[in-house]
mmCIF file of C-alpha atoms in Angstrom:
data_model
loop_
_atom_site.group_PDB
_atom_site.id
_atom_site.type_symbol
_atom_site.label_atom_id
_atom_site.label_comp_id
_atom_site.label_asym_id
_atom_site.label_seq_id
_atom_site.Cartn_x
_atom_site.Cartn_y
_atom_site.Cartn_z
ATOM 1 C CA MET A 1 80.567 65.699 81.463
ATOM 2 C CA THR A 2 78.422 68.570 80.146
ATOM 3 C CA SER A 3 79.911 71.429 78.167
ATOM 4 C CA SER A 4 78.971 73.732 81.059
ATOM 5 C CA ALA A 5 80.957 71.587 83.479
ATOM 6 C CA LYS A 6 83.925 71.629 81.124
ATOM 7 C CA LEU A 7 83.902 75.417 81.107
ATOM 8 C CA ARG A 8 83.803 75.483 84.899
ATOM 9 C CA THR A 9 86.849 73.247 85.178
ATOM 10 C CA ASN A 10 88.776 75.110 82.489
ATOM 11 C CA PHE A 11 89.722 77.821 84.997
ATOM 12 C CA ARG A 12 92.801 76.558 86.793
ATOM 13 C CA PRO A 13 94.562 79.067 89.044
ATOM 14 C CA TYR A 14 98.240 79.392 88.266
ATOM 15 C CA ARG A 15 100.300 77.968 91.104
ATOM 16 C CA PRO A 16 104.108 78.371 91.266
ATOM 17 C CA LYS A 17 105.926 75.225 92.347
ATOM 18 C CA PHE A 18 107.135 76.769 95.599
ATOM 19 C CA ILE A 19 103.615 77.844 96.611
ATOM 20 C CA ALA A 20 102.244 74.436 95.631
ATOM 21 C CA ALA A 21 104.886 72.771 97.802
ATOM 22 C CA LEU A 22 104.177 75.177 100.655
ATOM 23 C CA ASN A 23 100.489 74.320 100.427
ATOM 24 C CA GLY A 24 101.339 70.633 100.493
ATOM 25 C CA VAL A 25 103.212 71.061 103.760
ATOM 26 C CA GLY A 26 100.434 73.295 105.047
ATOM 27 C CA ARG A 27 97.765 70.707 104.364
ATOM 28 C CA LEU A 28 99.808 68.119 106.219
ATOM 29 C CA LEU A 29 100.048 70.475 109.195
ATOM 30 C CA GLU A 30 96.312 71.132 109.010
ATOM 31 C CA THR A 31 95.672 67.427 109.558
ATOM 32 C CA LEU A 32 97.535 67.904 112.838
ATOM 33 C CA GLY A 33 95.318 70.860 113.759
ATOM 34 C CA LEU A 34 97.872 73.523 112.829
ATOM 35 C CA ARG A 35 96.664 76.286 110.532
ATOM 36 C CA ALA A 36 96.504 80.080 110.379
ATOM 37 C CA ASN A 37 93.888 81.298 112.842
ATOM 38 C CA LEU A 38 91.205 83.531 111.337
ATOM 39 C CA ASP A 39 89.247 84.007 114.566
ATOM 40 C CA ALA A 40 88.384 87.685 115.076
ATOM 41 C CA ASP A 41 89.605 87.792 118.687
ATOM 42 C CA SER A 42 92.917 86.229 117.668
ATOM 43 C CA LEU A 43 93.409 88.848 114.947
ATOM 44 C CA ILE A 44 92.592 91.715 117.313
ATOM 45 C CA ALA A 45 95.021 90.375 119.923
ATOM 46 C CA ALA A 46 97.743 90.022 117.286
ATOM 47 C CA ALA A 47 97.220 93.613 116.088
ATOM 48 C CA ARG A 48 97.503 94.884 119.655
ATOM 49 C CA ARG A 49 100.724 92.951 120.176
ATOM 50 C CA LYS A 50 102.124 94.208 116.871
ATOM 51 C CA THR A 51 101.477 97.870 117.645
ATOM 52 C CA GLY A 52 101.665 97.927 121.438
ATOM 53 C CA LEU A 53 98.366 99.839 121.340
ATOM 54 C CA GLN A 54 95.026 98.881 122.876
ATOM 55 C CA ASP A 55 92.455 101.546 121.988
ATOM 56 C CA PHE A 56 90.445 101.159 118.785
ATOM 57 C CA GLY A 57 88.099 103.979 119.705
ATOM 58 C CA ASP A 58 84.778 103.122 118.081
ATOM 59 C CA GLU A 59 84.670 99.318 117.890
ATOM 60 C CA SER A 60 81.565 98.989 115.740
ATOM 61 C CA PHE A 61 83.837 97.444 113.092
ATOM 62 C CA ARG A 62 83.854 94.205 115.112
ATOM 63 C CA SER A 63 80.537 93.051 113.653
ATOM 64 C CA GLY A 64 81.866 93.119 110.115
ATOM 65 C CA LEU A 65 85.153 91.550 111.143
ATOM 66 C CA GLU A 66 83.409 88.661 112.867
ATOM 67 C CA VAL A 67 81.072 87.953 109.938
ATOM 68 C CA LEU A 68 83.938 88.197 107.472
ATOM 69 C CA THR A 69 86.330 85.919 109.358
ATOM 70 C CA LYS A 70 83.687 83.227 109.809
ATOM 71 C CA SER A 71 82.880 83.408 106.106
ATOM 72 C CA LEU A 72 86.555 83.185 105.134
ATOM 73 C CA ASP A 73 87.092 80.284 107.517
ATOM 74 C CA ARG A 74 84.064 78.234 106.504
ATOM 75 C CA GLU A 75 83.257 79.136 102.910
ATOM 76 C CA ALA A 76 86.258 80.486 101.012
ATOM 77 C CA HIS A 77 88.202 77.199 100.646
ATOM 78 C CA LEU A 78 91.466 79.054 101.245
ATOM 79 C CA HIS A 79 94.601 77.052 100.666
ATOM 80 C CA PRO A 80 97.161 77.164 103.514
ATOM 81 C CA ALA A 81 99.233 79.969 101.982
ATOM 82 C CA GLY A 82 96.007 81.866 101.241
ATOM 83 C CA ARG A 83 94.897 81.548 104.873
ATOM 84 C CA LEU A 84 98.249 82.830 106.087
ATOM 85 C CA ILE A 85 98.213 85.795 103.685
ATOM 86 C CA MET A 86 94.623 86.608 104.624
ATOM 87 C CA ARG A 87 95.441 86.498 108.340
ATOM 88 C CA GLN A 88 98.353 88.901 107.906
ATOM 89 C CA ARG A 89 96.228 91.186 105.757
ATOM 90 C CA LEU A 90 93.483 91.412 108.381
ATOM 91 C CA ILE A 91 95.992 92.006 111.174
ATOM 92 C CA GLY A 92 97.427 94.828 109.073
ATOM 93 C CA LEU A 93 94.009 96.471 108.733
ATOM 94 C CA LEU A 94 93.477 96.302 112.485
ATOM 95 C CA ALA A 95 96.961 97.624 113.226
ATOM 96 C CA VAL A 96 96.268 100.696 111.067
ATOM 97 C CA ARG A 97 93.032 101.314 112.974
ATOM 98 C CA LEU A 98 94.945 101.251 116.259
ATOM 99 C CA LYS A 99 97.623 103.650 115.007
ATOM 100 C CA ALA A 100 95.055 105.954 113.429
ATOM 101 C CA GLN A 101 93.063 106.116 116.655
ATOM 102 C CA ALA A 102 96.191 107.091 118.576
ATOM 103 C CA LEU A 103 96.773 109.959 116.125
ATOM 104 C CA PHE A 104 93.141 111.088 116.184
ATOM 105 C CA ALA A 105 93.267 111.198 119.993
ATOM 106 C CA ARG A 106 96.503 113.221 120.091
ATOM 107 C CA HIS A 107 95.658 115.488 117.163
ATOM 108 C CA PRO A 108 91.925 116.261 116.968
ATOM 109 C CA GLU A 109 92.743 118.866 114.306
ATOM 110 C CA ILE A 110 93.131 115.996 111.822
ATOM 111 C CA ARG A 111 89.365 115.670 111.590
ATOM 112 C CA GLN A 112 89.120 119.388 110.729
ATOM 113 C CA GLN A 113 91.143 119.011 107.534
ATOM 114 C CA PRO A 114 89.075 120.333 104.599
ATOM 115 C CA ILE A 115 88.337 117.973 101.733
ATOM 116 C CA GLU A 116 86.488 120.170 99.295
ATOM 117 C CA ALA A 117 84.756 119.205 96.039
ATOM 118 C CA PRO A 118 86.730 116.010 95.383
ATOM 119 C CA LEU A 119 86.671 114.627 91.857
ATOM 120 C CA VAL A 120 85.322 111.082 92.078
ATOM 121 C CA ILE A 121 85.676 108.728 89.112
ATOM 122 C CA VAL A 122 83.034 106.022 89.053
ATOM 123 C CA GLY A 123 81.823 103.665 86.370
ATOM 124 C CA LEU A 124 81.621 99.964 85.789
ATOM 125 C CA GLN A 125 84.911 98.168 86.146
ATOM 126 C CA ARG A 126 87.012 98.038 82.975
ATOM 127 C CA THR A 127 85.587 101.303 81.577
ATOM 128 C CA GLY A 128 88.824 103.289 81.573
ATOM 129 C CA THR A 129 88.616 104.445 85.189
ATOM 130 C CA THR A 130 92.244 103.549 85.922
ATOM 131 C CA MET A 131 93.579 105.365 82.855
ATOM 132 C CA LEU A 132 91.549 108.473 83.676
ATOM 133 C CA HIS A 133 92.528 108.349 87.360
ATOM 134 C CA ARG A 134 96.222 108.235 86.544
ATOM 135 C CA LEU A 135 95.913 111.084 84.073
ATOM 136 C CA LEU A 136 94.144 113.424 86.496
ATOM 137 C CA ALA A 137 96.431 112.416 89.366
ATOM 138 C CA ALA A 138 99.455 113.469 87.303
ATOM 139 C CA ASP A 139 98.440 117.116 87.769
ATOM 140 C CA PRO A 140 100.687 118.420 90.596
ATOM 141 C CA ARG A 141 97.690 120.287 92.028
ATOM 142 C CA MET A 142 95.766 117.039 92.480
ATOM 143 C CA ARG A 143 96.042 114.638 95.399
ATOM 144 C CA ALA A 144 95.476 110.934 94.826
ATOM 145 C CA MET A 145 96.015 108.095 97.249
ATOM 146 C CA ARG A 146 98.886 105.879 96.157
ATOM 147 C CA SER A 147 98.931 102.084 96.442
ATOM 148 C CA TYR A 148 101.442 102.135 99.274
ATOM 149 C CA GLU A 149 99.237 104.598 101.164
ATOM 150 C CA ALA A 150 96.246 102.304 100.726
ATOM 151 C CA MET A 151 98.288 99.503 102.268
ATOM 152 C CA ASN A 152 99.192 101.781 105.186
ATOM 153 C CA PRO A 153 97.816 105.347 105.281
ATOM 154 C CA ILE A 154 100.009 106.293 108.250
ATOM 155 C CA SER A 155 103.431 107.727 107.546
ATOM 156 C CA GLU A 156 106.011 107.227 110.273
ATOM 157 C CA GLU A 157 109.433 108.805 110.639
ATOM 158 C CA TYR A 158 112.266 107.289 108.638
ATOM 159 C CA PRO A 159 115.838 108.446 107.862
ATOM 160 C CA ALA A 160 116.276 111.222 105.331
ATOM 161 C CA ASN A 161 117.335 110.246 101.809
ATOM 162 C CA THR A 162 115.804 106.787 102.202
ATOM 163 C CA VAL A 163 112.720 105.239 100.646
ATOM 164 C CA ASP A 164 109.480 105.341 102.629
ATOM 165 C CA PRO A 165 109.240 101.891 104.313
ATOM 166 C CA ARG A 166 105.605 101.689 103.191
ATOM 167 C CA LEU A 167 106.677 101.965 99.571
ATOM 168 C CA LYS A 168 109.336 99.286 100.054
ATOM 169 C CA SER A 169 106.918 96.848 101.662
ATOM 170 C CA THR A 170 104.248 97.491 99.014
ATOM 171 C CA ARG A 171 106.776 96.859 96.256
ATOM 172 C CA MET A 172 107.563 93.543 97.922
ATOM 173 C CA ALA A 173 103.836 92.723 97.963
ATOM 174 C CA GLU A 174 103.646 93.701 94.287
ATOM 175 C CA LYS A 175 106.514 91.328 93.479
ATOM 176 C CA ALA A 176 104.801 88.573 95.449
ATOM 177 C CA LEU A 177 101.593 89.080 93.474
ATOM 178 C CA ARG A 178 103.536 89.055 90.214
ATOM 179 C CA TYR A 179 105.108 85.742 91.284
ATOM 180 C CA MET A 180 101.832 84.170 92.397
ATOM 181 C CA ALA A 181 99.591 85.537 89.612
ATOM 182 C CA PRO A 182 101.654 86.902 86.694
ATOM 183 C CA GLU A 183 98.621 87.033 84.378
ATOM 184 C CA PHE A 184 96.859 89.462 86.724
ATOM 185 C CA PHE A 185 99.005 92.383 85.593
ATOM 186 C CA ALA A 186 97.687 92.149 82.026
ATOM 187 C CA ILE A 187 94.171 92.427 83.477
ATOM 188 C CA HIS A 188 94.702 95.243 85.965
ATOM 189 C CA PRO A 189 97.912 97.260 86.397
ATOM 190 C CA VAL A 190 99.415 97.141 89.878
ATOM 191 C CA ASP A 191 102.078 99.668 90.839
ATOM 192 C CA ALA A 192 103.100 100.448 94.406
ATOM 193 C CA ALA A 193 103.598 104.146 93.657
ATOM 194 C CA ALA A 194 100.599 104.628 91.350
ATOM 195 C CA PRO A 195 97.155 105.983 92.274
ATOM 196 C CA GLU A 196 94.904 103.379 93.855
ATOM 197 C CA GLU A 197 91.202 102.904 94.576
ATOM 198 C CA GLU A 198 90.029 104.225 97.932
ATOM 199 C CA ILE A 199 87.720 101.225 98.286
ATOM 200 C CA LEU A 200 90.748 99.848 100.116
ATOM 201 C CA LEU A 201 90.124 102.517 102.762
ATOM 202 C CA LEU A 202 86.534 101.331 103.166
ATOM 203 C CA ASP A 203 88.014 97.952 103.959
ATOM 204 C CA TYR A 204 89.447 99.305 107.230
ATOM 205 C CA ALA A 205 85.851 99.443 108.467
ATOM 206 C CA PHE A 206 85.226 95.859 107.285
ATOM 207 C CA LEU A 207 82.311 97.245 105.285
ATOM 208 C CA SER A 208 83.366 96.879 101.668
ATOM 209 C CA ASP A 209 83.157 94.332 98.890
ATOM 210 C CA VAL A 210 86.944 94.002 98.703
ATOM 211 C CA ALA A 211 86.615 90.630 100.436
ATOM 212 C CA GLU A 212 84.224 89.449 97.696
ATOM 213 C CA SER A 213 86.826 90.322 95.085
ATOM 214 C CA LEU A 214 89.427 88.178 96.855
ATOM 215 C CA ALA A 215 87.432 85.141 97.953
ATOM 216 C CA ASP A 216 84.093 83.365 97.896
ATOM 217 C CA VAL A 217 82.405 84.751 101.028
ATOM 218 C CA PRO A 218 78.651 84.403 100.408
ATOM 219 C CA SER A 219 77.465 84.859 103.990
ATOM 220 C CA TYR A 220 79.548 88.039 104.381
ATOM 221 C CA ALA A 221 78.302 89.319 101.004
ATOM 222 C CA ALA A 222 74.681 88.723 102.011
ATOM 223 C CA TRP A 223 75.255 90.436 105.378
ATOM 224 C CA LEU A 224 76.974 93.404 103.727
ATOM 225 C CA GLU A 225 74.012 94.042 101.439
ATOM 226 C CA GLN A 226 71.878 94.723 104.507
ATOM 227 C CA GLN A 227 74.282 97.195 106.140
ATOM 228 C CA ASP A 228 74.422 100.979 106.148
ATOM 229 C CA LEU A 229 77.877 101.813 104.771
ATOM 230 C CA THR A 230 77.899 105.354 106.159
ATOM 231 C CA PRO A 231 80.420 104.448 108.914
ATOM 232 C CA ALA A 232 82.798 103.071 106.290
ATOM 233 C CA TYR A 233 82.593 106.231 104.171
ATOM 234 C CA GLU A 234 83.063 108.416 107.245
ATOM 235 C CA TYR A 235 86.135 106.411 108.217
ATOM 236 C CA MET A 236 87.436 106.659 104.650
ATOM 237 C CA LYS A 237 87.140 110.443 104.910
ATOM 238 C CA ALA A 238 88.982 110.372 108.246
ATOM 239 C CA LEU A 239 91.868 108.457 106.652
ATOM 240 C CA LEU A 240 91.976 110.890 103.719
ATOM 241 C CA GLN A 241 92.122 113.739 106.240
ATOM 242 C CA LEU A 242 94.921 111.927 108.053
ATOM 243 C CA MET A 243 96.953 111.554 104.862
ATOM 244 C CA GLN A 244 96.362 115.211 104.012
ATOM 245 C CA TRP A 245 97.357 116.307 107.535
ATOM 246 C CA GLN A 246 100.607 114.351 107.248
ATOM 247 C CA GLN A 247 101.506 116.553 104.273
ATOM 248 C CA SER A 248 100.561 119.778 106.029
ATOM 249 C CA GLN A 249 103.696 121.486 104.715
ATOM 250 C CA ARG A 250 102.154 121.364 101.228
ATOM 251 C CA PRO A 251 99.180 123.449 100.083
ATOM 252 C CA VAL A 252 95.857 121.628 100.307
ATOM 253 C CA GLN A 253 95.309 119.872 96.984
ATOM 254 C CA ARG A 254 92.127 118.812 95.223
ATOM 255 C CA TRP A 255 91.502 115.119 95.831
ATOM 256 C CA VAL A 256 90.872 112.878 92.840
ATOM 257 C CA LEU A 257 89.301 109.592 93.878
ATOM 258 C CA LYS A 258 88.340 106.475 91.921
ATOM 259 C CA THR A 259 86.284 103.446 92.870
ATOM 260 C CA PRO A 260 83.739 101.694 90.652
ATOM 261 C CA ALA A 261 81.913 100.350 93.726
ATOM 262 C CA HIS A 262 80.866 103.900 94.662
ATOM 263 C CA LEU A 263 78.198 103.506 91.966
ATOM 264 C CA GLY A 264 76.098 101.518 94.404
ATOM 265 C CA HIS A 265 76.529 103.994 97.261
ATOM 266 C CA LEU A 266 76.475 107.456 95.717
ATOM 267 C CA ASP A 267 73.790 108.540 98.176
ATOM 268 C CA ILE A 268 76.211 107.871 101.040
ATOM 269 C CA LEU A 269 79.125 109.425 99.174
ATOM 270 C CA PHE A 270 77.140 112.666 98.783
ATOM 271 C CA LYS A 271 76.234 112.537 102.475
ATOM 272 C CA VAL A 272 79.932 112.453 103.417
ATOM 273 C CA PHE A 273 81.217 114.616 100.503
ATOM 274 C CA PRO A 274 78.232 116.838 99.628
ATOM 275 C CA ASP A 275 80.148 118.905 97.046
ATOM 276 C CA ALA A 276 81.706 115.928 95.228
ATOM 277 C CA LYS A 277 82.033 116.116 91.448
ATOM 278 C CA ILE A 278 81.251 112.746 89.877
ATOM 279 C CA ILE A 279 82.897 111.550 86.652
ATOM 280 C CA GLN A 280 80.980 108.516 85.407
ATOM 281 C CA THR A 281 82.613 106.406 82.712
ATOM 282 C CA HIS A 282 80.748 104.172 80.260
ATOM 283 C CA ARG A 283 81.550 101.214 78.017
ATOM 284 C CA ASP A 284 79.600 98.360 76.446
ATOM 285 C CA PRO A 285 78.690 96.062 79.395
ATOM 286 C CA ALA A 286 79.258 93.030 77.169
ATOM 287 C CA ARG A 287 82.956 93.888 77.300
ATOM 288 C CA THR A 288 83.168 95.030 80.896
ATOM 289 C CA SER A 289 81.347 91.936 82.216
ATOM 290 C CA ALA A 290 83.676 89.389 80.651
ATOM 291 C CA SER A 291 86.796 91.376 81.508
ATOM 292 C CA TYR A 292 85.830 91.949 85.122
ATOM 293 C CA SER A 293 84.728 88.333 85.626
ATOM 294 C CA SER A 294 88.182 87.275 84.459
ATOM 295 C CA MET A 295 89.840 89.739 86.817
ATOM 296 C CA ILE A 296 87.874 88.513 89.848
ATOM 297 C CA ALA A 297 88.402 84.845 88.999
ATOM 298 C CA HIS A 298 92.150 85.446 88.828
ATOM 299 C CA GLY A 299 91.986 87.347 92.124
ATOM 300 C CA HIS A 300 90.245 84.433 93.838
ATOM 301 C CA GLY A 301 92.846 82.097 92.366
ATOM 302 C CA VAL A 302 95.582 83.721 94.422
ATOM 303 C CA PHE A 303 93.996 82.432 97.627
ATOM 304 C CA THR A 304 92.265 79.185 96.667
ATOM 305 C CA ASP A 305 92.600 76.226 94.330
ATOM 306 C CA GLU A 306 88.809 76.069 93.927
ATOM 307 C CA VAL A 307 87.499 78.842 91.683
ATOM 308 C CA ASP A 308 84.015 78.472 90.232
ATOM 309 C CA ALA A 309 84.265 80.970 87.368
ATOM 310 C CA PHE A 310 80.543 80.718 86.629
ATOM 311 C CA ALA A 311 79.565 81.501 90.224
ATOM 312 C CA VAL A 312 82.022 84.406 90.353
ATOM 313 C CA ALA A 313 80.588 85.905 87.182
ATOM 314 C CA ALA A 314 76.964 85.419 88.235
ATOM 315 C CA HIS A 315 77.576 87.052 91.613
ATOM 316 C CA TRP A 316 79.319 90.106 90.190
ATOM 317 C CA HIS A 317 76.920 90.426 87.268
ATOM 318 C CA ARG A 318 74.046 90.860 89.722
ATOM 319 C CA LYS A 319 76.051 93.312 91.867
ATOM 320 C CA CYS A 320 77.092 95.443 88.916
ATOM 321 C CA VAL A 321 73.595 95.632 87.439
ATOM 322 C CA ASN A 322 72.314 96.724 90.857
ATOM 323 C CA MET A 323 75.084 99.328 91.087
ATOM 324 C CA VAL A 324 74.270 101.091 87.822
ATOM 325 C CA GLU A 325 70.561 101.069 88.674
ATOM 326 C CA ALA A 326 71.286 102.588 92.093
ATOM 327 C CA ALA A 327 73.461 105.254 90.463
ATOM 328 C CA LEU A 328 70.660 106.220 88.080
ATOM 329 C CA ARG A 329 68.349 106.843 91.027
ATOM 330 C CA VAL A 330 70.885 109.075 92.800
ATOM 331 C CA ARG A 331 71.734 111.041 89.649
ATOM 332 C CA ALA A 332 68.171 112.274 89.483
ATOM 333 C CA GLU A 333 68.699 114.041 92.810
ATOM 334 C CA HIS A 334 72.098 115.570 91.888
ATOM 335 C CA PRO A 335 71.895 116.315 88.143
ATOM 336 C CA ASP A 336 74.580 119.023 88.166
ATOM 337 C CA ALA A 337 77.129 116.914 90.040
ATOM 338 C CA PHE A 338 77.776 114.461 87.181
ATOM 339 C CA ILE A 339 79.705 114.425 83.933
ATOM 340 C CA ASP A 340 79.643 111.403 81.627
ATOM 341 C CA VAL A 341 82.751 110.172 79.836
ATOM 342 C CA SER A 342 82.789 107.493 77.158
ATOM 343 C CA TYR A 343 85.536 104.867 77.306
ATOM 344 C CA TYR A 344 85.796 105.100 73.536
ATOM 345 C CA ASP A 345 86.368 108.841 73.674
ATOM 346 C CA VAL A 346 89.035 108.380 76.343
ATOM 347 C CA ILE A 347 90.856 105.850 74.165
ATOM 348 C CA LYS A 348 90.525 108.044 71.063
ATOM 349 C CA ASN A 349 91.512 111.391 72.612
ATOM 350 C CA PRO A 350 92.090 111.316 76.377
ATOM 351 C CA MET A 351 93.205 114.930 76.680
ATOM 352 C CA ALA A 352 89.982 116.171 75.096
ATOM 353 C CA GLN A 353 88.087 114.359 77.839
ATOM 354 C CA VAL A 354 90.392 115.847 80.466
ATOM 355 C CA GLN A 355 89.542 119.310 79.134
ATOM 356 C CA ARG A 356 85.816 118.531 79.465
ATOM 357 C CA ILE A 357 86.298 117.320 83.033
ATOM 358 C CA TYR A 358 88.314 120.368 84.083
ATOM 359 C CA ALA A 359 85.717 122.715 82.603
ATOM 360 C CA PHE A 360 82.985 120.810 84.452
ATOM 361 C CA ALA A 361 84.903 121.002 87.744
ATOM 362 C CA GLY A 362 85.903 124.653 87.318
ATOM 363 C CA ILE A 363 89.626 123.904 87.269
ATOM 364 C CA GLU A 364 92.134 125.608 84.994
ATOM 365 C CA LEU A 365 94.017 123.118 82.837
ATOM 366 C CA THR A 366 97.555 124.482 83.026
ATOM 367 C CA ALA A 367 100.470 123.757 80.694
ATOM 368 C CA GLU A 368 102.268 122.086 83.605
ATOM 369 C CA ALA A 369 99.325 119.743 84.169
ATOM 370 C CA VAL A 370 99.110 118.866 80.475
ATOM 371 C CA ALA A 371 102.830 118.087 80.320
ATOM 372 C CA ALA A 372 102.592 115.831 83.381
ATOM 373 C CA MET A 373 99.589 114.010 81.940
ATOM 374 C CA GLU A 374 101.289 113.483 78.585
ATOM 375 C CA ALA A 375 104.294 112.006 80.397
ATOM 376 C CA THR A 376 101.971 109.643 82.273
ATOM 377 C CA ARG A 377 100.380 108.573 78.975
ATOM 378 C CA ARG A 378 103.787 107.726 77.529
ATOM 379 C CA GLU A 379 104.765 105.755 80.629
ATOM 380 C CA ASN A 380 101.511 103.790 80.740
ATOM 381 C CA PRO A 381 100.473 102.760 77.209
ATOM 382 C CA GLN A 382 97.466 100.501 76.774
ATOM 383 C CA ASN A 383 98.365 96.798 77.128
ATOM 384 C CA LYS A 384 101.650 97.735 78.825
ATOM 385 C CA HIS A 385 101.628 94.430 80.728
ATOM 386 C CA GLY A 386 100.239 92.270 77.915
ATOM 387 C CA VAL A 387 96.910 91.655 76.209
ATOM 388 C CA HIS A 388 94.009 90.407 78.316
ATOM 389 C CA SER A 389 91.896 87.812 76.482
ATOM 390 C CA TYR A 390 88.433 86.868 77.703
ATOM 391 C CA LYS A 391 85.015 85.693 76.462
ATOM 392 C CA LEU A 392 81.564 85.888 78.030
ATOM 393 C CA GLU A 393 80.946 82.176 77.575
ATOM 394 C CA ASP A 394 84.036 81.330 79.619
ATOM 395 C CA PHE A 395 82.094 82.642 82.603
ATOM 396 C CA GLY A 396 78.645 81.245 81.855
ATOM 397 C CA LEU A 397 77.317 84.615 80.672
ATOM 398 C CA SER A 398 75.463 85.223 77.422
ATOM 399 C CA LEU A 399 75.213 88.287 75.239
ATOM 400 C CA ALA A 400 71.418 88.108 75.426
ATOM 401 C CA GLN A 401 71.580 88.172 79.247
ATOM 402 C CA ILE A 402 73.893 91.191 79.238
ATOM 403 C CA ARG A 403 71.743 93.098 76.760
ATOM 404 C CA ARG A 404 68.605 92.341 78.778
ATOM 405 C CA ASP A 405 69.910 93.148 82.256
ATOM 406 C CA TYR A 406 71.909 96.241 81.276
ATOM 407 C CA GLY A 407 69.338 97.393 78.718
ATOM 408 C CA PRO A 408 67.912 100.362 80.669
ATOM 409 C CA TYR A 409 71.405 101.560 81.618
ATOM 410 C CA SER A 410 72.803 101.228 78.085
ATOM 411 C CA GLN A 411 69.786 102.952 76.558
ATOM 412 C CA PHE A 412 69.839 105.822 79.064
ATOM 413 C CA PHE A 413 73.460 106.662 78.212
ATOM 414 C CA ALA A 414 73.289 105.607 74.537
ATOM 415 C CA ILE A 415 76.286 103.308 74.985
ATOM 416 C CA PRO A 416 77.408 101.828 71.657
ATOM 417 C CA GLU A 417 77.903 98.098 71.288
ATOM 418 C CA GLU A 418 81.563 97.265 70.687
ATOM 419 C CA GLY A 419 82.110 96.372 67.080
ATOM 420 C CA LYS A 420 79.524 99.003 66.153
ATOM 421 C CA THR A 421 81.427 102.084 67.321
ATOM 422 C CA SER A 422 82.237 104.724 64.744
#
């Protein structure tokens, strides 16, 4: 066996005994022709039964759904529990679309909700975007989407003095993830009530790379690269407007968004949010590449027993290089809409970077906001869930490759190499 092959087989997804036993039973049932159905028509029918609703409105999402489900079915090597979880997840996305359409039809004023000059944090994954997002979202005048809202943007009536059912169900999902992949929390913090990436809203249009972060879906990934993502961004805005409308008793707040994947689609983001203020974070790609490859490999491992860590890293390395190059092209057309923030400066003095961002965005940094942010810092120290260890070579990447492919990006922003920072 070659050393390369050894590295590939070194990644073994953690599998709790109960899940392993469940998969054993599932594989036996699959030999009898019984397994979770990922057919698009079956999922749509199930969502309609679940909600009692029929009208999706614009059904252009079907193309993405059909490509995705075929890719999941034929290419992702999902284990039985992974297939079942994926089926329920897709039904949930479709159910939200049905409920949202019913609200849009009854309340056309939702689509008139103003979303003005949102702050949008972008940057390669693992560059401090989560830390910065949580700090800014702590300001009571800011509005960030929470994890439980990403899971279900639609609030429904529930008894007073009780917990929002969406929060309860998301906490259950968080516990399930902690049980199935405990190491994941040291890589990326997951909290049902914390701010979350709105890329999960793009997923409701079945036009996002969320699926690629969860499973090996090469045919869907190739198809997605050829698509215009404008409908997904427009639907994301509609869901943000819906969430804002549901809190109409509160003053309209300034949205603070965060999604690294926006880097590759900033032209579309400006089309949908023309006055957006972009906060781009930066860190040595040699560190972000290894860390993110580890995160994605662990994410795949929740749904399959077959994770090719090298293939995962190669796929996302190419995507991320393309994203930063695309962002550079868009920046040239919107030079005043960007502020750059160094990961190292955020770690050293986060509040100084917050002051820079507020000055850039024309927002007063109040004492109340500072106090809330300081409280968030205390509640979320670095490495709160453990230390994440990773190496480039574990994922078939080399330092020379990273320096070569990210060279123009690193030089443009004068990003220091870790180990050489002052």
